[in-house]
Tab-separated table of C-alpha atoms and ligand atoms in Angstrom:
chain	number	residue	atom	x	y	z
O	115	UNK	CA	0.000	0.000	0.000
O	116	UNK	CA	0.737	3.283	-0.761
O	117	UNK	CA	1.391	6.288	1.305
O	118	UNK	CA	-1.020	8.123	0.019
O	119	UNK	CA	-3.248	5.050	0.174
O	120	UNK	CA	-2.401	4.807	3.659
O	121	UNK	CA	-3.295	8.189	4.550
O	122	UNK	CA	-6.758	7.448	2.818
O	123	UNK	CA	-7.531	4.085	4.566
O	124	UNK	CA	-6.527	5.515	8.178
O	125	UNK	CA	-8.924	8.230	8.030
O	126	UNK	CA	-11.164	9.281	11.367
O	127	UNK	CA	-12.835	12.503	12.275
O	128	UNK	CA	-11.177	14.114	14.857
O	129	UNK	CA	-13.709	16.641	16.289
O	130	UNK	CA	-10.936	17.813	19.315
O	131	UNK	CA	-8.073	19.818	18.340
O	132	UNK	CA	-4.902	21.473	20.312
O	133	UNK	CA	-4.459	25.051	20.535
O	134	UNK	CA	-1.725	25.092	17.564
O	135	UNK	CA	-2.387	26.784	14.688
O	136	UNK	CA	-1.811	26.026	10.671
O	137	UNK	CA	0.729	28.082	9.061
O	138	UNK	CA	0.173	30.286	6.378
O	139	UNK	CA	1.935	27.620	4.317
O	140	UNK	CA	-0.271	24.740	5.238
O	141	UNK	CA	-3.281	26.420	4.554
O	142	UNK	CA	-1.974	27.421	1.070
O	143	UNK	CA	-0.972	23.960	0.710
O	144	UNK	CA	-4.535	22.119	1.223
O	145	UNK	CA	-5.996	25.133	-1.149
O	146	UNK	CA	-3.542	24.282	-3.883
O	147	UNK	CA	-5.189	20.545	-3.297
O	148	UNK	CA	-8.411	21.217	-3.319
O	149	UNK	CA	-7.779	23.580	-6.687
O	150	UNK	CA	-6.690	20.568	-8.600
O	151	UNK	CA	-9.557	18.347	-8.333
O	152	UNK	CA	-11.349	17.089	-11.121
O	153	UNK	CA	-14.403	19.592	-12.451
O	154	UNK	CA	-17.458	19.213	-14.504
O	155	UNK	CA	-16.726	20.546	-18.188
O	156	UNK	CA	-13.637	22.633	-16.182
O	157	UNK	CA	-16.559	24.967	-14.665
O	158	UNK	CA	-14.783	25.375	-10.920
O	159	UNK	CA	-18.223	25.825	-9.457
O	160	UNK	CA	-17.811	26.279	-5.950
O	161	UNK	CA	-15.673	28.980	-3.852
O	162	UNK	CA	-13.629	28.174	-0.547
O	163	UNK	CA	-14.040	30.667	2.476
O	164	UNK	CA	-11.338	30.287	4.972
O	165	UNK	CA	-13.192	31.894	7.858
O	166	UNK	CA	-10.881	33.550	10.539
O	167	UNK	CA	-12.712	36.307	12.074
O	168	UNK	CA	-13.329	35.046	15.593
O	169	UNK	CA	-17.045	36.625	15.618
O	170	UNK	CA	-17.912	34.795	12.572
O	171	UNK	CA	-16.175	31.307	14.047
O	172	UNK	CA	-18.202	31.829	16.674
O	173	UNK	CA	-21.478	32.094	14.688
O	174	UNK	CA	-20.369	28.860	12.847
O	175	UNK	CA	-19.941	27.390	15.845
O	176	UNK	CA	-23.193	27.841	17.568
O	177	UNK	CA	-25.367	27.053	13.950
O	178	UNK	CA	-23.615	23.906	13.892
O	179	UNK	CA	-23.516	23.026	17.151
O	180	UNK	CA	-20.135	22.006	16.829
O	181	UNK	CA	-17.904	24.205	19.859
O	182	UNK	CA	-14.283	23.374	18.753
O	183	UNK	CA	-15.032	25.613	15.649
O	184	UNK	CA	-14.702	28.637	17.348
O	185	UNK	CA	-11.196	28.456	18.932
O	186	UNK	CA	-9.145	25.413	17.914
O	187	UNK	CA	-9.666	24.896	14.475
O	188	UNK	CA	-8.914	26.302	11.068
O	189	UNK	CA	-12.490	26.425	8.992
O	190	UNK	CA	-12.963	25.975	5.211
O	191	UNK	CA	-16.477	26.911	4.233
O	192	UNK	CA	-17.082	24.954	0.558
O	193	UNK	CA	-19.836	26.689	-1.666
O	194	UNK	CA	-21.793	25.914	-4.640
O	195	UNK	CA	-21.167	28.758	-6.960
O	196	UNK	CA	-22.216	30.138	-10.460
O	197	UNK	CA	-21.668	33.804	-9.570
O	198	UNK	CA	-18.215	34.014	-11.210
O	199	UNK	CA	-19.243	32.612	-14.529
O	200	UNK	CA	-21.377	35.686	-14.973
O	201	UNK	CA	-18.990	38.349	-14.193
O	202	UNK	CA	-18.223	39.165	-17.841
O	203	UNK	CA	-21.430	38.330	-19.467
O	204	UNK	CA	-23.743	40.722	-20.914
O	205	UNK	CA	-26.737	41.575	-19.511
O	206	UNK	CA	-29.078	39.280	-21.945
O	207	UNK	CA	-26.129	36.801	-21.477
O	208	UNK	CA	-26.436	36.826	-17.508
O	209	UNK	CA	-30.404	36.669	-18.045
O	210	UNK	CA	-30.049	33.142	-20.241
O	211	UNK	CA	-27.742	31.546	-18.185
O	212	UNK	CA	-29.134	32.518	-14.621
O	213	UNK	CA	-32.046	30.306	-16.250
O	214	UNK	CA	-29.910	27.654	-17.350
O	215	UNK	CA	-27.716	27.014	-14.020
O	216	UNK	CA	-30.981	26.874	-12.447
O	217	UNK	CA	-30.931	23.293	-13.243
O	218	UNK	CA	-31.176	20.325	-10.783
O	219	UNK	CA	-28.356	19.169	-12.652
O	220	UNK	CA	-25.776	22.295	-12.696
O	221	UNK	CA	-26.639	22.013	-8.886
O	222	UNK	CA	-25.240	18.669	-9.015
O	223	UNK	CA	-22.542	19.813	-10.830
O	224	UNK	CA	-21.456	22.566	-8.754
O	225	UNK	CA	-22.001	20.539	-5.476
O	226	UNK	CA	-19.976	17.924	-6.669
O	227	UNK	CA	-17.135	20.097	-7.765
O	228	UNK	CA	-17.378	21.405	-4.672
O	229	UNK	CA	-17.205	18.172	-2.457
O	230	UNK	CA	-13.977	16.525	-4.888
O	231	UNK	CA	-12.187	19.867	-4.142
O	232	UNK	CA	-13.357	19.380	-0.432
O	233	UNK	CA	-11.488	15.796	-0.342
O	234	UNK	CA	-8.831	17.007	-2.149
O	235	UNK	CA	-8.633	19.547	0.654
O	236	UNK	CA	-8.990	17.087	3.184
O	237	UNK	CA	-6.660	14.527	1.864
O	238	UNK	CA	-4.027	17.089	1.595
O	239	UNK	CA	-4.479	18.069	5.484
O	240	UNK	CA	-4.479	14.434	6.426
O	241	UNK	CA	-1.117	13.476	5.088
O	242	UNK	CA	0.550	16.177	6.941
O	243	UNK	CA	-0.695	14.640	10.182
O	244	UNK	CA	-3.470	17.233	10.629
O	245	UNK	CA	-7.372	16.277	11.423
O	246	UNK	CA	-10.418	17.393	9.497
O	247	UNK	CA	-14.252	16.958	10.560
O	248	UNK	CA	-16.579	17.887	7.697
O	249	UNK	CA	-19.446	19.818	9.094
O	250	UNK	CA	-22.789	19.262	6.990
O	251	UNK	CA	-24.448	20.817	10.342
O	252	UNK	CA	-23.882	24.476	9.358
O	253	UNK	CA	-26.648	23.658	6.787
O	254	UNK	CA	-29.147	23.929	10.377
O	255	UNK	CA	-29.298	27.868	9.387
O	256	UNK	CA	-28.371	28.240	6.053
O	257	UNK	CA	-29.902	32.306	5.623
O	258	UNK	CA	-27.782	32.566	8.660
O	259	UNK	CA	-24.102	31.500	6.912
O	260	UNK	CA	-25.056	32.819	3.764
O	261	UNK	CA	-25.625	36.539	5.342
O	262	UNK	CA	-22.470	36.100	7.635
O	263	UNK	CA	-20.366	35.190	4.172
O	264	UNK	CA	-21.845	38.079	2.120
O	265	UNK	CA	-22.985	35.250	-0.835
O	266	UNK	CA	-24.248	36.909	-3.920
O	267	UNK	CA	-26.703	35.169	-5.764
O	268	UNK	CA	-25.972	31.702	-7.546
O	269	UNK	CA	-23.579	30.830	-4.336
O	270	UNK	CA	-24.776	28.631	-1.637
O	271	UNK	CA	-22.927	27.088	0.994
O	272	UNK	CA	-22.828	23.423	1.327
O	273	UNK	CA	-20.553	22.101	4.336
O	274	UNK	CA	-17.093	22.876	5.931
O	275	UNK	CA	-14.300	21.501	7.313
O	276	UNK	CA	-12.772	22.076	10.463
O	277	UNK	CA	-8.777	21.276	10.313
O	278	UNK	CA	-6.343	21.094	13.187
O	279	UNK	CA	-3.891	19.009	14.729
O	280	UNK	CA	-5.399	16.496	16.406
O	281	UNK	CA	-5.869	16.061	20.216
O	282	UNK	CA	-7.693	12.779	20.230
O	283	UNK	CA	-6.932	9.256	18.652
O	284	UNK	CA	-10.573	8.043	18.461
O	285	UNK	CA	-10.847	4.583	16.959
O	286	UNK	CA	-11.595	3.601	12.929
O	287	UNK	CA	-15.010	3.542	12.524
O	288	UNK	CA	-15.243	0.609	10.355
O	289	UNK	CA	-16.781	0.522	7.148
O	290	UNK	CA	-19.469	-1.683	4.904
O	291	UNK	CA	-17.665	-4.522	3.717
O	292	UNK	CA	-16.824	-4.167	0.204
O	293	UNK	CA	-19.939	-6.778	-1.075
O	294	UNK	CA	-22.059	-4.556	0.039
O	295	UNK	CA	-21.288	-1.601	-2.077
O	296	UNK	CA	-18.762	-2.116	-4.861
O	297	UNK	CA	-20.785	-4.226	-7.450
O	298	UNK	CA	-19.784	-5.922	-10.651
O	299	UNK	CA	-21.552	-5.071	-13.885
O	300	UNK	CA	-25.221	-5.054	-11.938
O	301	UNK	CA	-26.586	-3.764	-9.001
O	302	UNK	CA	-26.445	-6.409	-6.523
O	303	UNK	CA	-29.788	-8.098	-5.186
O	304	UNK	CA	-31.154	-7.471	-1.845
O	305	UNK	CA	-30.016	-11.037	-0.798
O	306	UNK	CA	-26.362	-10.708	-1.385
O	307	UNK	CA	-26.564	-7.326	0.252
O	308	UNK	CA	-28.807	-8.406	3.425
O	309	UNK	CA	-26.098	-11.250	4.330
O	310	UNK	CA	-23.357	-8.377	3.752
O	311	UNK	CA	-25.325	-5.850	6.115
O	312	UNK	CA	-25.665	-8.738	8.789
O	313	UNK	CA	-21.773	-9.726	8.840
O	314	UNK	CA	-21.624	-5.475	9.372
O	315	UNK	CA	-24.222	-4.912	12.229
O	316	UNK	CA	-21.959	-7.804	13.800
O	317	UNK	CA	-19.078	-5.512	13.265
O	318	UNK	CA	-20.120	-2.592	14.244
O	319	UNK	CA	-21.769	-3.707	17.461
O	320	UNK	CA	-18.573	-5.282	18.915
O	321	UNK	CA	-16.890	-1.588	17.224
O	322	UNK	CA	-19.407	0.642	19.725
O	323	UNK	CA	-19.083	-1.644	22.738
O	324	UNK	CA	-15.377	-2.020	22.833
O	325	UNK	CA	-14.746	2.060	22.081
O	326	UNK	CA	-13.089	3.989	24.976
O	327	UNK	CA	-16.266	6.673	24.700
O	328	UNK	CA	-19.582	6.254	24.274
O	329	UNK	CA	-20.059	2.635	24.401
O	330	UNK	CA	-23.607	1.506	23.496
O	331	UNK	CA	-25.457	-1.501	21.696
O	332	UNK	CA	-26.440	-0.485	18.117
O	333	UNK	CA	-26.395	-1.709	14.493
O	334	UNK	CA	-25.914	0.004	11.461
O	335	UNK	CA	-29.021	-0.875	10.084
O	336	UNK	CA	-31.196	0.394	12.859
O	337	UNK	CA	-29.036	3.794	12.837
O	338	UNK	CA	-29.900	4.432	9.801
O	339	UNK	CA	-33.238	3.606	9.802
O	340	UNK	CA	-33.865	5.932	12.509
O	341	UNK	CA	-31.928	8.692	11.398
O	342	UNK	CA	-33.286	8.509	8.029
O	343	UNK	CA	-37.227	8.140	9.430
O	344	UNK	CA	-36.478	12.242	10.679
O	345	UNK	CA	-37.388	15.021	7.690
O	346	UNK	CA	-34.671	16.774	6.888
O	347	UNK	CA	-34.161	20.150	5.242
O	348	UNK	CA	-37.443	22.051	5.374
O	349	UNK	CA	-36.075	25.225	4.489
O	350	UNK	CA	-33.627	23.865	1.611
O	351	UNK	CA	-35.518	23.927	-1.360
O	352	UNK	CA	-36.754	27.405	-0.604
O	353	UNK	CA	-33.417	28.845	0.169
O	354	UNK	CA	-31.806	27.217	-3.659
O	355	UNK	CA	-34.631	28.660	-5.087
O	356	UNK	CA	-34.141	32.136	-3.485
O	357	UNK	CA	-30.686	32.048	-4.233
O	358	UNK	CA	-31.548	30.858	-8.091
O	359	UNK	CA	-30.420	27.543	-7.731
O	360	UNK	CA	-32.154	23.804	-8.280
O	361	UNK	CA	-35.952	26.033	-10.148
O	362	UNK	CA	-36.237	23.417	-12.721
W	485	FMN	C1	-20.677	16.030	4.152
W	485	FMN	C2	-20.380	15.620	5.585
W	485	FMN	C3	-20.915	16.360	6.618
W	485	FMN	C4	-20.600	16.033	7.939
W	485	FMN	N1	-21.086	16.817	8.930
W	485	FMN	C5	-20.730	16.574	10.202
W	485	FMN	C6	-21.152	17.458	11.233
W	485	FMN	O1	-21.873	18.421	11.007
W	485	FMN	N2	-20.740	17.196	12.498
W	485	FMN	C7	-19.935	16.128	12.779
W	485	FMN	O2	-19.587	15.956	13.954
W	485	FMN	N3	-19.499	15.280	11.818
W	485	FMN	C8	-19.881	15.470	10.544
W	485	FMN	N4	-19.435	14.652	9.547
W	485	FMN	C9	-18.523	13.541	9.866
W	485	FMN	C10	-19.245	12.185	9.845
W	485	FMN	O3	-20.057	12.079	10.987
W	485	FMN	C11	-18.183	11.076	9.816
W	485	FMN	O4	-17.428	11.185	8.630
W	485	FMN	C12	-18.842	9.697	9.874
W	485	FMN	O5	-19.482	9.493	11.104
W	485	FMN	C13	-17.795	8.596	9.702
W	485	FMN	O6	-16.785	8.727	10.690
W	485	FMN	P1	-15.265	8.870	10.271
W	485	FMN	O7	-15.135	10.058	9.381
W	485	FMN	O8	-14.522	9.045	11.579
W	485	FMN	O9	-14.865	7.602	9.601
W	485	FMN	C14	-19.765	14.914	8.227
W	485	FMN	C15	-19.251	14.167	7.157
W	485	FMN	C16	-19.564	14.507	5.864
W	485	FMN	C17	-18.976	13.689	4.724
C-alpha cells in the first residue's frame, strides 16, 4: 500500500483539536489541493471561504452546534457557486444563463465540484498529520451562513471543514464490507446485500461496545433507519430557489 493510500484508509474525524495553529503555508498547501480536483466541463463551481474572524467562528460554531469551531480549528467553508461565470457576461447573457444554471443538474454539478475539491482539501491536510471533521451541520441555518459570508446570488454554501492538529486518537469507525457496495456489472440483489449488512451490524456492534467513549449496543441498520425516518431540510428547497439555484 501506498502512502497516500495509507493516509486514505486511516482516516477518522477528529472533532478535538490542540491550541496550535496552521501556518500560512499549510493552509496554502490544502488550497492548492483542493484547486486541482477534477471539475465538470472545467466549470470550478464552488468557492472556498477560509473563515478567521473570531465573531464569525463563533457564529459557525453555535449554527452547527459544533464548539471546537470557534477556537481550535482552522475552517474551510465549501460553496456551490455560479456567480463568477457571470462576471463578464452581458446583460441578456447573464439573463439566459441565470435560467440555465438553475438546473437540478448544474446544482449537481457545482455541489460535486465542490465536495472533490473538499477531499482534495482534506486529503491534503491528512497526510501532513493534521485532522479534518466535515461539518454538513452548518446547513441547520443556512440564511444565517449565507448573510455572515456576504454570498451573492448563484452561491450557496454546502458544508465545511474544520482542520487542526489532532488532540484525540478516536478509533476507525469501520466501514461496509466491500460486497455490500462495490458491485460488478449489476446492481447487486437485496439477498447478497442483506447477508453483507448482517456480517456489518456484527461488526459494528462489537466496534461501539469495545470504544473507549460512548459505548452503546447499536447496528448500522437500525441507525440508519432511525436517522433517516427524521425530515430533513425544510427550508432547503426554498433557500436554492431564493438564491436561483435547483428552479427546474
Ligand atoms: C458532508 C459531511 C458532513 C458532515 N457533517 C458533520 C457534522 O456536522 N458534524 C460532525 O460531527 N461530523 C460530521 N461529519 C462527519 C461524519 O459524521 C463522519 O465522517 C462519519 O461518522 C464517519 O466517521 P469517520 O469520518 O470518523 O470515519 C460529516 C461528514 C460529511 C462527509
Amino acid at each position: 500500500m501506498n502512502e497516500t493510500i495509507k493516509t486514505m484508509v486511516n482516516h477518522r474525524t477528529i472533532r478535538k483539536f490542540t491550541d496550535q495553529k496552521l501556518t500560512d503555508d499549510q493552509i496554502q498547501q490544502i488550497i492548492q489541493a483542493a484547486s486541482f480536483g477534477s471539475t465538470s466541463s472545467y466549470l470550478m463551481a464552488y468557492s472556498i471561504i477560509g473563515v478567521t474572524d473570531p465573531e464569525k467562528k463563533a457564529a459557525l460554531a453555535s449554527i452547527s452546534g459544533q464548539p471546537y469551531i470557534e477556537k481550535n480549528s482552522h475552517f474551510l467553508l465549501f460553496c456551490a457557486d455560479f456567480h463568477r461565470h457571470m462576471i463578464e457576461a452581458s446583460d441578456d447573457e447573464k439573463a439566459i444563463i441565470s435560467e440555465n444554471v438553475s438546473s437540478t443538474e448544474n446544482l449537481l454539478i457545482a455541489t460535486v465540484d465542490a465536495t472533490i475539491a473538499a477531499q482534495n482539501a482534506a486529503l491534503a491536510a491528512e497526510s501532513m498529520g493534521l485532522g479534518i471533521c466535515y461539518i454538513g451541520s452548518i446547513r441547520r441555518d443556512m440564511d444565517k451562513v449565507d448573510q455572515l459570508m456576504k454570498l451573492p446570488e448563484h452561491v450557496i454554501p454546502l458544508f465545511g471543514i474544520a482542520i487542526g492538529y489532532p488532540d484525540d486518537n478516536p478509533e476507525q469507525k469501520p466501514r461496509l464490507p466491500q460486497k455490500a457496495f462495490y458491485f460488478e456489472n449489476e446492481y447487486a440483489n437485496d439477498q447478497i446485500q442483506a447477508e453483507q449488512l448482517a456480517i456489518f451490524d456484527q461488526k459494528i456492534e462489537e466496534y461501539y461496545l469495545s470504544r473507549s467513549t460512548n459505548k452503546r449496543t447499536d447496528h448500522w441498520t437500525k441507525q440508519v433507519i432511525e436517522n433517516l425516518k427524521k425530515p430533513r431540510g425544510a427550508r432547503l428547497t426554498p433557500y436554492l430557489q431564493e438564491k436561483k439555484f435547483n428552479k427546474k
